Amino acid sequence: MKKLIAGNWKMNGNLAANDALVRAVVWGIREAACTVAVCVPAPYLAQVQMLRAGSQLELGAQDLSQHEQGAYTGEVSAAMLKEFGVRYAIVGHSERRQYHGETDAVVAEKAKVALAAGITPIVCVGETLAEREAGRTEEVVKRQMAAVIHTNGHCISEIVVAYEPVWAIGTGRTATPEQAQQMHALLRAQLKAATEHADRVRILYGGSMNAGNAASLLAQSDIDGGLIGGASLKAPDFLQIIAAAA
Ligand code: PEP
């Protein structure tokens, strides 16, 4: 299975900076041995779709609505994303769960509408620092994953999972390769109980992955790629992570 390195730009970028970044990434991944995507703010989808044309770079969104269409001001549907060539959509990022009140059930519905539109959801799960310190890591992550499995049935083999310990996101504090592998193995086992195709589900690690720590994380047997925030905004850093995934 090819590894997947997906950048999450979050609410960063502007037309000029995006242009330089995407051109550098497209050039840098000409011979990449892994799949590479950038999940960009919705207003920039058209720009990045044009910049990536003819390259290996895949386009991703950072969220989508759980509704198909209608009176949902401010929301963006899966069908709209699809029209702009979106291949992946992050769902359930901890920042959406934390600042926008997204529940496990909403995240599961978002994964479902993405799959129905032919978009691969990158489903984020992960515990907060308080939950880890209270010894609740496995319980929390299993609960988040179970909601998505319950709502998506056999389609679960079509998703991508991102294990992102909340305490490691944007903090410079990374899970050790062993800590991450332990959680990835747990998620793999949970997926195995739900589908005979669990081995083809890519489980990404996210949380302060950078050029220096990527290789040791990506060497773990159940780490199938990375979801990269801050380091995806600098082409040389992002390209070094991509090289580490080869
Ligand atoms: C993320 O936002 O998904 C993430 C992993 O961010 P960072 O790499 O900046 O920790």
GROMACS .gro file of C-alpha atoms and ligand atoms in nm:
model
  256
    1MET     CA    1   0.000   0.000   0.000
    2LYS     CA    2   0.134   0.341  -0.101
    3LYS     CA    3   0.166   0.580   0.190
    4LEU     CA    4  -0.042   0.899   0.189
    5ILE     CA    5   0.103   1.233   0.294
    6ALA     CA    6  -0.171   1.493   0.325
    7GLY     CA    7  -0.114   1.857   0.411
    8ASN     CA    8  -0.374   2.043   0.614
    9TRP     CA    9  -0.326   2.412   0.548
   10LYS     CA   10  -0.596   2.503   0.803
   11MET     CA   11  -0.696   2.872   0.769
   12ASN     CA   12  -0.368   2.980   0.612
   13GLY     CA   13  -0.266   3.098   0.268
   14ASN     CA   14  -0.330   3.367   0.012
   15LEU     CA   15  -0.326   3.364  -0.367
   16ALA     CA   16   0.042   3.454  -0.399
   17ALA     CA   17   0.169   3.221  -0.125
   18ASN     CA   18  -0.045   2.930  -0.250
   19ASP     CA   19   0.090   2.975  -0.599
   20ALA     CA   20   0.452   2.950  -0.484
   21LEU     CA   21   0.384   2.662  -0.244
   22VAL     CA   22   0.186   2.446  -0.487
   23ARG     CA   23   0.430   2.502  -0.772
   24ALA     CA   24   0.718   2.394  -0.547
   25VAL     CA   25   0.531   2.086  -0.424
   26VAL     CA   26   0.421   1.983  -0.774
   27TRP     CA   27   0.783   2.011  -0.891
   28GLY     CA   28   0.917   1.830  -0.586
   29ILE     CA   29   0.687   1.527  -0.613
   30ARG     CA   30   0.749   1.443  -0.978
   31GLU     CA   31   0.896   1.110  -0.874
   32ALA     CA   32   0.734   1.066  -0.536
   33ALA     CA   33   0.670   0.708  -0.432
   34CYS     CA   34   0.372   0.800  -0.216
   35THR     CA   35   0.038   0.969  -0.267
   36VAL     CA   36   0.043   1.341  -0.184
   37ALA     CA   37  -0.255   1.568  -0.119
   38VAL     CA   38  -0.312   1.920   0.007
   39CYS     CA   39  -0.632   2.005   0.195
   40VAL     CA   40  -0.686   2.373   0.129
   41PRO     CA   41  -0.939   2.637   0.240
   42ALA     CA   42  -1.253   2.619   0.023
   43PRO     CA   43  -1.199   2.955  -0.156
   44TYR     CA   44  -0.867   2.827  -0.290
   45LEU     CA   45  -0.991   2.497  -0.433
   46ALA     CA   46  -1.025   2.637  -0.785
   47GLN     CA   47  -0.680   2.796  -0.771
   48VAL     CA   48  -0.510   2.480  -0.648
   49GLN     CA   49  -0.707   2.264  -0.889
   50MET     CA   50  -0.559   2.466  -1.176
   51LEU     CA   51  -0.206   2.467  -1.031
   52ARG     CA   52  -0.204   2.089  -0.982
   53ALA     CA   53  -0.343   2.007  -1.327
   54GLY     CA   54  -0.146   1.727  -1.490
   55SER     CA   55   0.054   1.654  -1.173
   56GLN     CA   56   0.039   1.378  -0.912
   57LEU     CA   57  -0.078   1.619  -0.645
   58GLU     CA   58  -0.428   1.537  -0.516
   59LEU     CA   59  -0.672   1.799  -0.394
   60GLY     CA   60  -0.841   1.786  -0.057
   61ALA     CA   61  -1.093   1.988   0.144
   62GLN     CA   62  -1.077   2.048   0.520
   63ASP     CA   63  -1.442   1.979   0.597
   64LEU     CA   64  -1.780   1.934   0.430
   65SER     CA   65  -2.144   1.955   0.525
   66GLN     CA   66  -2.330   1.646   0.643
   67HIS     CA   67  -2.628   1.774   0.442
   68GLU     CA   68  -2.673   1.724   0.071
   69GLN     CA   69  -2.802   2.072  -0.013
   70GLY     CA   70  -3.042   2.341   0.100
   71ALA     CA   71  -3.081   2.606   0.368
   72TYR     CA   72  -2.747   2.564   0.546
   73THR     CA   73  -2.584   2.906   0.519
   74GLY     CA   74  -2.208   2.895   0.507
   75GLU     CA   75  -2.184   2.523   0.443
   76VAL     CA   76  -2.017   2.350   0.148
   77SER     CA   77  -2.158   2.023   0.013
   78ALA     CA   78  -1.976   1.712  -0.103
   79ALA     CA   79  -2.118   1.757  -0.453
   80MET     CA   80  -1.974   2.110  -0.472
   81LEU     CA   81  -1.631   1.984  -0.366
   82LYS     CA   82  -1.649   1.707  -0.620
   83GLU     CA   83  -1.702   1.963  -0.897
   84PHE     CA   84  -1.365   2.112  -0.808
   85GLY     CA   85  -1.179   1.784  -0.833
   86VAL     CA   86  -1.163   1.718  -0.460
   87ARG     CA   87  -1.043   1.364  -0.387
   88TYR     CA   88  -1.010   1.378  -0.006
   89ALA     CA   89  -1.194   1.564   0.270
   90ILE     CA   90  -1.080   1.584   0.630
   91VAL     CA   91  -1.370   1.514   0.867
   92GLY     CA   92  -1.376   1.534   1.245
   93HIS     CA   93  -1.055   1.730   1.284
   94SER     CA   94  -1.010   1.808   1.653
   95GLU     CA   95  -1.039   2.180   1.578
   96ARG     CA   96  -1.387   2.114   1.429
   97ARG     CA   97  -1.482   1.895   1.724
   98GLN     CA   98  -1.351   2.151   1.974
   99TYR     CA   99  -1.451   2.488   1.823
  100HIS     CA  100  -1.755   2.387   1.620
  101GLY     CA  101  -1.912   2.130   1.849
  102GLU     CA  102  -1.890   1.842   1.603
  103THR     CA  103  -2.008   1.522   1.768
  104ASP     CA  104  -1.910   1.165   1.683
  105ALA     CA  105  -2.249   1.127   1.509
  106VAL     CA  106  -2.195   1.436   1.291
  107VAL     CA  107  -1.845   1.320   1.198
  108ALA     CA  108  -1.985   0.979   1.102
  109GLU     CA  109  -2.251   1.143   0.882
  110LYS     CA  110  -1.989   1.360   0.713
  111ALA     CA  111  -1.784   1.050   0.632
  112LYS     CA  112  -2.097   0.895   0.483
  113VAL     CA  113  -2.188   1.188   0.254
  114ALA     CA  114  -1.825   1.213   0.140
  115LEU     CA  115  -1.817   0.845   0.044
  116ALA     CA  116  -2.153   0.876  -0.134
  117ALA     CA  117  -2.006   1.157  -0.346
  118GLY     CA  118  -1.691   0.963  -0.429
  119ILE     CA  119  -1.469   1.164  -0.194
  120THR     CA  120  -1.243   0.977   0.047
  121PRO     CA  121  -1.296   1.105   0.401
  122ILE     CA  122  -0.987   1.141   0.618
  123VAL     CA  123  -1.151   1.071   0.951
  124CYS     CA  124  -0.962   1.222   1.245
  125VAL     CA  125  -0.969   1.063   1.588
  126GLY     CA  126  -0.759   1.137   1.894
  127GLU     CA  127  -0.759   1.201   2.265
  128THR     CA  128  -0.699   1.526   2.450
  129LEU     CA  129  -0.422   1.562   2.706
  130ALA     CA  130  -0.674   1.542   2.992
  131GLU     CA  131  -0.816   1.220   2.848
  132ARG     CA  132  -0.467   1.068   2.810
  133GLU     CA  133  -0.370   1.165   3.162
  134ALA     CA  134  -0.692   1.014   3.293
  135GLY     CA  135  -0.602   0.684   3.122
  136ARG     CA  136  -0.894   0.717   2.880
  137THR     CA  137  -0.701   0.727   2.550
  138GLU     CA  138  -0.814   0.389   2.416
  139GLU     CA  139  -1.174   0.433   2.525
  140VAL     CA  140  -1.205   0.776   2.359
  141VAL     CA  141  -1.039   0.681   2.031
  142LYS     CA  142  -1.238   0.357   2.009
  143ARG     CA  143  -1.563   0.545   2.070
  144GLN     CA  144  -1.484   0.801   1.797
  145MET     CA  145  -1.398   0.522   1.552
  146ALA     CA  146  -1.698   0.308   1.646
  147ALA     CA  147  -1.941   0.587   1.551
  148VAL     CA  148  -1.792   0.605   1.201
  149ILE     CA  149  -1.793   0.225   1.162
  150HIS     CA  150  -2.154   0.203   1.281
  151THR     CA  151  -2.281   0.462   1.031
  152ASN     CA  152  -2.073   0.347   0.734
  153GLY     CA  153  -2.096  -0.035   0.753
  154HIS     CA  154  -1.899  -0.221   0.491
  155CYS     CA  155  -1.795   0.109   0.322
  156ILE     CA  156  -1.556   0.156   0.613
  157SER     CA  157  -1.279  -0.004   0.406
  158GLU     CA  158  -1.291   0.302   0.175
  159ILE     CA  159  -1.199   0.563   0.436
  160VAL     CA  160  -0.866   0.698   0.554
  161VAL     CA  161  -0.818   0.731   0.931
  162ALA     CA  162  -0.591   0.989   1.094
  163TYR     CA  163  -0.485   0.927   1.453
  164GLU     CA  164  -0.413   1.274   1.586
  165PRO     CA  165  -0.354   1.306   1.959
  166VAL     CA  166  -0.493   1.652   2.032
  167TRP     CA  167  -0.202   1.733   2.265
  168ALA     CA  168   0.039   1.690   1.973
  169ILE     CA  169  -0.140   1.913   1.721
  170GLY     CA  170   0.040   2.238   1.660
  171THR     CA  171   0.228   2.203   1.988
  172GLY     CA  172   0.563   2.072   1.869
  173ARG     CA  173   0.503   1.775   2.099
  174THR     CA  174   0.487   1.453   1.899
  175ALA     CA  175   0.371   1.109   2.006
  176THR     CA  176   0.668   0.874   2.017
  177PRO     CA  177   0.672   0.621   1.733
  178GLU     CA  178   0.584   0.353   1.992
  179GLN     CA  179   0.291   0.552   2.135
  180ALA     CA  180   0.158   0.616   1.786
  181GLN     CA  181   0.208   0.256   1.670
  182GLN     CA  182   0.021   0.128   1.975
  183MET     CA  183  -0.283   0.338   1.886
  184HIS     CA  184  -0.261   0.257   1.517
  185ALA     CA  185  -0.256  -0.115   1.596
  186LEU     CA  186  -0.561  -0.070   1.815
  187LEU     CA  187  -0.743   0.111   1.535
  188ARG     CA  188  -0.639  -0.159   1.285
  189ALA     CA  189  -0.780  -0.426   1.515
  190GLN     CA  190  -1.106  -0.234   1.548
  191LEU     CA  191  -1.130  -0.201   1.169
  192LYS     CA  192  -1.051  -0.574   1.129
  193ALA     CA  193  -1.349  -0.659   1.341
  194ALA     CA  194  -1.565  -0.450   1.104
  195THR     CA  195  -1.426  -0.538   0.761
  196GLU     CA  196  -1.218  -0.809   0.601
  197HIS     CA  197  -1.040  -0.530   0.408
  198ALA     CA  198  -0.893  -0.350   0.709
  199ASP     CA  199  -0.544  -0.392   0.571
  200ARG     CA  200  -0.617  -0.154   0.287
  201VAL     CA  201  -0.737   0.126   0.517
  202ARG     CA  202  -0.461   0.384   0.547
  203ILE     CA  203  -0.411   0.500   0.905
  204LEU     CA  204  -0.220   0.829   0.911
  205TYR     CA  205  -0.045   0.985   1.208
  206GLY     CA  206  -0.091   1.356   1.268
  207GLY     CA  207   0.046   1.585   1.536
  208SER     CA  208   0.360   1.793   1.488
  209MET     CA  209   0.502   1.558   1.227
  210ASN     CA  210   0.802   1.731   1.070
  211ALA     CA  211   1.110   1.674   0.859
  212GLY     CA  212   1.304   1.552   1.163
  213ASN     CA  213   1.062   1.301   1.311
  214ALA     CA  214   0.874   1.177   1.002
  215ALA     CA  215   1.100   0.886   0.913
  216SER     CA  216   1.080   0.717   1.254
  217LEU     CA  217   0.702   0.757   1.271
  218LEU     CA  218   0.649   0.638   0.914
  219ALA     CA  219   0.866   0.331   0.976
  220GLN     CA  220   0.606   0.185   1.214
  221SER     CA  221   0.414  -0.108   1.070
  222ASP     CA  222   0.067   0.042   1.109
  223ILE     CA  223   0.152   0.402   1.018
  224ASP     CA  224   0.050   0.442   0.656
  225GLY     CA  225   0.120   0.810   0.614
  226GLY     CA  226   0.082   1.147   0.777
  227LEU     CA  227  -0.158   1.437   0.813
  228ILE     CA  228   0.064   1.740   0.830
  229GLY     CA  229  -0.041   2.083   0.955
  230GLY     CA  230   0.229   2.347   1.011
  231ALA     CA  231   0.502   2.170   0.815
  232SER     CA  232   0.280   2.148   0.505
  233LEU     CA  233   0.300   2.526   0.463
  234LYS     CA  234   0.671   2.521   0.386
  235ALA     CA  235   0.757   2.338   0.065
  236PRO     CA  236   1.105   2.217   0.175
  237ASP     CA  237   0.969   2.071   0.501
  238PHE     CA  238   0.668   1.912   0.332
  239LEU     CA  239   0.891   1.763   0.061
  240GLN     CA  240   1.127   1.618   0.320
  241ILE     CA  241   0.835   1.443   0.489
  242ILE     CA  242   0.724   1.310   0.149
  243ALA     CA  243   1.077   1.182   0.087
  244ALA     CA  244   1.071   1.009   0.427
  245ALA     CA  245   0.758   0.822   0.321
  246ALA     CA  246   0.928   0.661   0.024
  247PEP     C1  247  -0.327   1.889   1.190
  247PEP     O1  248  -0.378   2.000   1.191
  247PEP     O2  249  -0.393   1.794   1.147
  247PEP     C2  250  -0.190   1.874   1.240
  247PEP     C3  251  -0.140   1.755   1.253
  247PEP     O3  252  -0.121   1.991   1.268
  247PEP     P1  253   0.036   2.003   1.306
  247PEP     O4  254   0.111   1.917   1.208
  247PEP     O5  255   0.066   2.148   1.289
  247PEP     O6  256   0.050   1.954   1.446
   0.00000   0.00000   0.00000
